[in-house]
Short mmCIF file of C-alpha atoms in Angstrom, two decimals:
data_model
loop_
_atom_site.label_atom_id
_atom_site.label_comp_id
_atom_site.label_asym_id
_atom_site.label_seq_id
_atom_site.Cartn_x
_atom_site.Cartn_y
_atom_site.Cartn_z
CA UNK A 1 0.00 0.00 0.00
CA UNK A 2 1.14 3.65 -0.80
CA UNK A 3 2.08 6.40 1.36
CA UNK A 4 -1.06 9.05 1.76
CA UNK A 5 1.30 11.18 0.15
CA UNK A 6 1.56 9.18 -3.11
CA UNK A 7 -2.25 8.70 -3.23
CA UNK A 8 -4.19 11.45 -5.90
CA UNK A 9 -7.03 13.54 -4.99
CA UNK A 10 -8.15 15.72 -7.96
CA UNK A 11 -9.11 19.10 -6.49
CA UNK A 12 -12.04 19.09 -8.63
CA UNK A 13 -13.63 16.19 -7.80
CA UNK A 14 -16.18 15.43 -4.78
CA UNK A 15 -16.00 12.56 -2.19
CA UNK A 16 -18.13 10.57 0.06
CA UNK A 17 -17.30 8.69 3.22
CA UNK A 18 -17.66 5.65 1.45
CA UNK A 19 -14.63 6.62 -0.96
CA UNK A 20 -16.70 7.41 -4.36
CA UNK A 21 -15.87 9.95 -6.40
CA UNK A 22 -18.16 12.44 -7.95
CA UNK A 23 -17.40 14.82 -10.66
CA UNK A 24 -19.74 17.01 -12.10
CA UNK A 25 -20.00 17.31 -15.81
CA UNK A 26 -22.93 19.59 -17.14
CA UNK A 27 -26.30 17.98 -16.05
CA UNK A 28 -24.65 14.54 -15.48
CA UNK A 29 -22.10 13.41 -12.95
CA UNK A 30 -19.38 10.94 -13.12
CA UNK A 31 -18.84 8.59 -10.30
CA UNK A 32 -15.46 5.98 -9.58
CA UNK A 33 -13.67 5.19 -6.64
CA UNK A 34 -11.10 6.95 -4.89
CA UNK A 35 -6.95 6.48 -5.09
CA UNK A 36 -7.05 5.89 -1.33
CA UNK A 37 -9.98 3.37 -2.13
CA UNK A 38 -8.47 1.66 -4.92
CA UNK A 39 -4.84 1.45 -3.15
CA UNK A 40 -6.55 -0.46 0.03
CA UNK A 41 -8.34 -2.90 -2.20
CA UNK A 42 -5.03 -3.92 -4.23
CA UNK A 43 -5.05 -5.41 -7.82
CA UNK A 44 -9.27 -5.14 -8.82
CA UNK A 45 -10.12 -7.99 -10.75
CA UNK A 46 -14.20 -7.60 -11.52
CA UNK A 47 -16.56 -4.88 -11.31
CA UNK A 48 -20.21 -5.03 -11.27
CA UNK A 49 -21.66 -2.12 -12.89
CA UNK A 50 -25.23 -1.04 -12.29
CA UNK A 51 -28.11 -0.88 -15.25
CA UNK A 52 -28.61 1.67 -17.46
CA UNK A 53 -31.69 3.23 -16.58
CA UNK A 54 -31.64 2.20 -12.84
CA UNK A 55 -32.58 4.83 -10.27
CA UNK A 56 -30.82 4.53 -6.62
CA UNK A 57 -30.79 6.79 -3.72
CA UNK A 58 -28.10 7.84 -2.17
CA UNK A 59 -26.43 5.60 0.07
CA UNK A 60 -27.54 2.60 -1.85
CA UNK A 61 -25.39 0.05 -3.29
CA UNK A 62 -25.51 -0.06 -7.12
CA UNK A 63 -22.70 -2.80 -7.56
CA UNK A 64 -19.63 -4.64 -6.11
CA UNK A 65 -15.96 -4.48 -6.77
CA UNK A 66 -13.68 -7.27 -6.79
CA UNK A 67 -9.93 -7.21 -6.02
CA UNK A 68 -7.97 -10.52 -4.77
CA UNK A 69 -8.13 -9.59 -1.46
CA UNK A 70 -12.15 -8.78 -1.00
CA UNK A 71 -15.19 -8.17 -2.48
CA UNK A 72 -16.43 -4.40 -1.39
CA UNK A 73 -19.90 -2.69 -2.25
CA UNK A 74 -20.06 0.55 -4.50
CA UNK A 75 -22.67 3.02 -2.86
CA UNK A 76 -24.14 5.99 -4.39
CA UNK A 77 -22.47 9.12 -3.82
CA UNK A 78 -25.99 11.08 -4.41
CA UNK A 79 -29.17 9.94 -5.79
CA UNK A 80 -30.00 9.39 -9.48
CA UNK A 81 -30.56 7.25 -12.62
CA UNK A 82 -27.74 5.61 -14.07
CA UNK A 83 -27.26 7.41 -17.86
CA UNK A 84 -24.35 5.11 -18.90
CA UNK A 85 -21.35 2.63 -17.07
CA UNK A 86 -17.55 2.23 -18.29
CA UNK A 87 -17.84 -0.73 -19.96
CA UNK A 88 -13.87 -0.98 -20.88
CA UNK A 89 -14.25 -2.30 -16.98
CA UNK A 90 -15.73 -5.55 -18.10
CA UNK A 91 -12.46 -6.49 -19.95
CA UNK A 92 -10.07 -4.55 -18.03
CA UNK A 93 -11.17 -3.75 -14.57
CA UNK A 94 -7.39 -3.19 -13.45
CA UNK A 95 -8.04 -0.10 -15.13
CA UNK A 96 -9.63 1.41 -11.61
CA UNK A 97 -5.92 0.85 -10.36
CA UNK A 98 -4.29 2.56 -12.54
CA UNK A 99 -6.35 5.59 -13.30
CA UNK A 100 -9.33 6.08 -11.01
CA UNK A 101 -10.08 9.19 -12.24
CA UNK A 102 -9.73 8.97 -15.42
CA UNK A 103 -10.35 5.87 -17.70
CA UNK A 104 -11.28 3.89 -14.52
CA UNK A 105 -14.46 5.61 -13.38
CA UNK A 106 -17.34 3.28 -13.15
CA UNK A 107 -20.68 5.12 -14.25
CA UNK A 108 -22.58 8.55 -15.39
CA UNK A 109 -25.31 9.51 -13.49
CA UNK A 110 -28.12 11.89 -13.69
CA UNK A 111 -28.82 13.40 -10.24
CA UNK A 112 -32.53 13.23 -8.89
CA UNK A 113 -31.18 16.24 -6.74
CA UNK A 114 -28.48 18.11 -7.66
CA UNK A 115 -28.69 19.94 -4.12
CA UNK A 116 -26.78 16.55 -3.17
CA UNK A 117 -23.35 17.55 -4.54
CA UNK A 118 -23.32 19.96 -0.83
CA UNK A 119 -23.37 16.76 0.98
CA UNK A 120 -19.81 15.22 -0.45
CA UNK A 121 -16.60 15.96 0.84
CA UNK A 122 -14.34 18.76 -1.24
CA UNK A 123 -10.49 17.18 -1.60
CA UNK A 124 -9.25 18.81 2.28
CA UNK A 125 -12.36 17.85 4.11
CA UNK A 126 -11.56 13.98 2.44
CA UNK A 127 -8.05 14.28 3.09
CA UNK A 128 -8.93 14.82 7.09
CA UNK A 129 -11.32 11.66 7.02
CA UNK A 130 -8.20 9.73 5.54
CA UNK A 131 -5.70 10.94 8.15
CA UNK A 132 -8.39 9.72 11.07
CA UNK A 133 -8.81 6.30 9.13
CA UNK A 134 -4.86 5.35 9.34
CA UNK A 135 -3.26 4.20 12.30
#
């Protein structure tokens, strides 16, 4: 596992407790897993994306991710129908290790409630829940 200092935490991005990401793009919102998620989990060998079309609320699981060490649920970082899901994952899920952010996110989702987006974490406030997670 890496240092906290060689984990990435785009500035721009939103996070929730549970370690999604959410990015805002227009209307819709992009959602993946953090560095600091994806660096505990180790090499991520499946990923269960959700349906297109699906509506969750926030807080409720929409899939599972698979590394060799565990099996963890995906939660919703806010509330909203699932628009579309990366589905480079379902050949190359070790993609979420290598870029999380970027070619690894997991699904695009249209919020139900934008008003959400206040609830997430911006990148310090995430950073401080990180430092009280490690021993």
């Amino acid at each position: 596992m890496k240092e906290m200092s060689e984990l990435k935490f785009p500035d721009d991005f939103l996070y929730a407790k549970d370690h999604e990401w959410a990015k805002p793009e227009g209307d819709k919102v992009r959602v993946g897993i953090s560095d600091y998620a994806q660096d505990q989990l180790g090499d991520i060998v499946f990923v269960e994306l959700p349906q297109i079309g699906s509506r969750h609320a926030k807080g409720e699981q929409f899939g599972t991710i698979e590394s060799v060490k565990a099996v963890s649920e995906l939660y919703m970082p806010l509330g909203g129908e699932i628009l579309s899901v990366n589905k480079v994952l379902e050949e190359s899920p070790e993609l979420v290790n290598k870029q999380p952010y970027e070619s690894g996110w997991i699904m695009e989702i249209k919020p139900s409630d934008p008003a959400e987006l206040k609830g997430l974490m911006n990148q310090g406030a995430y950073l401080s829940l990180l430092k009280g997670l490690k021993p």
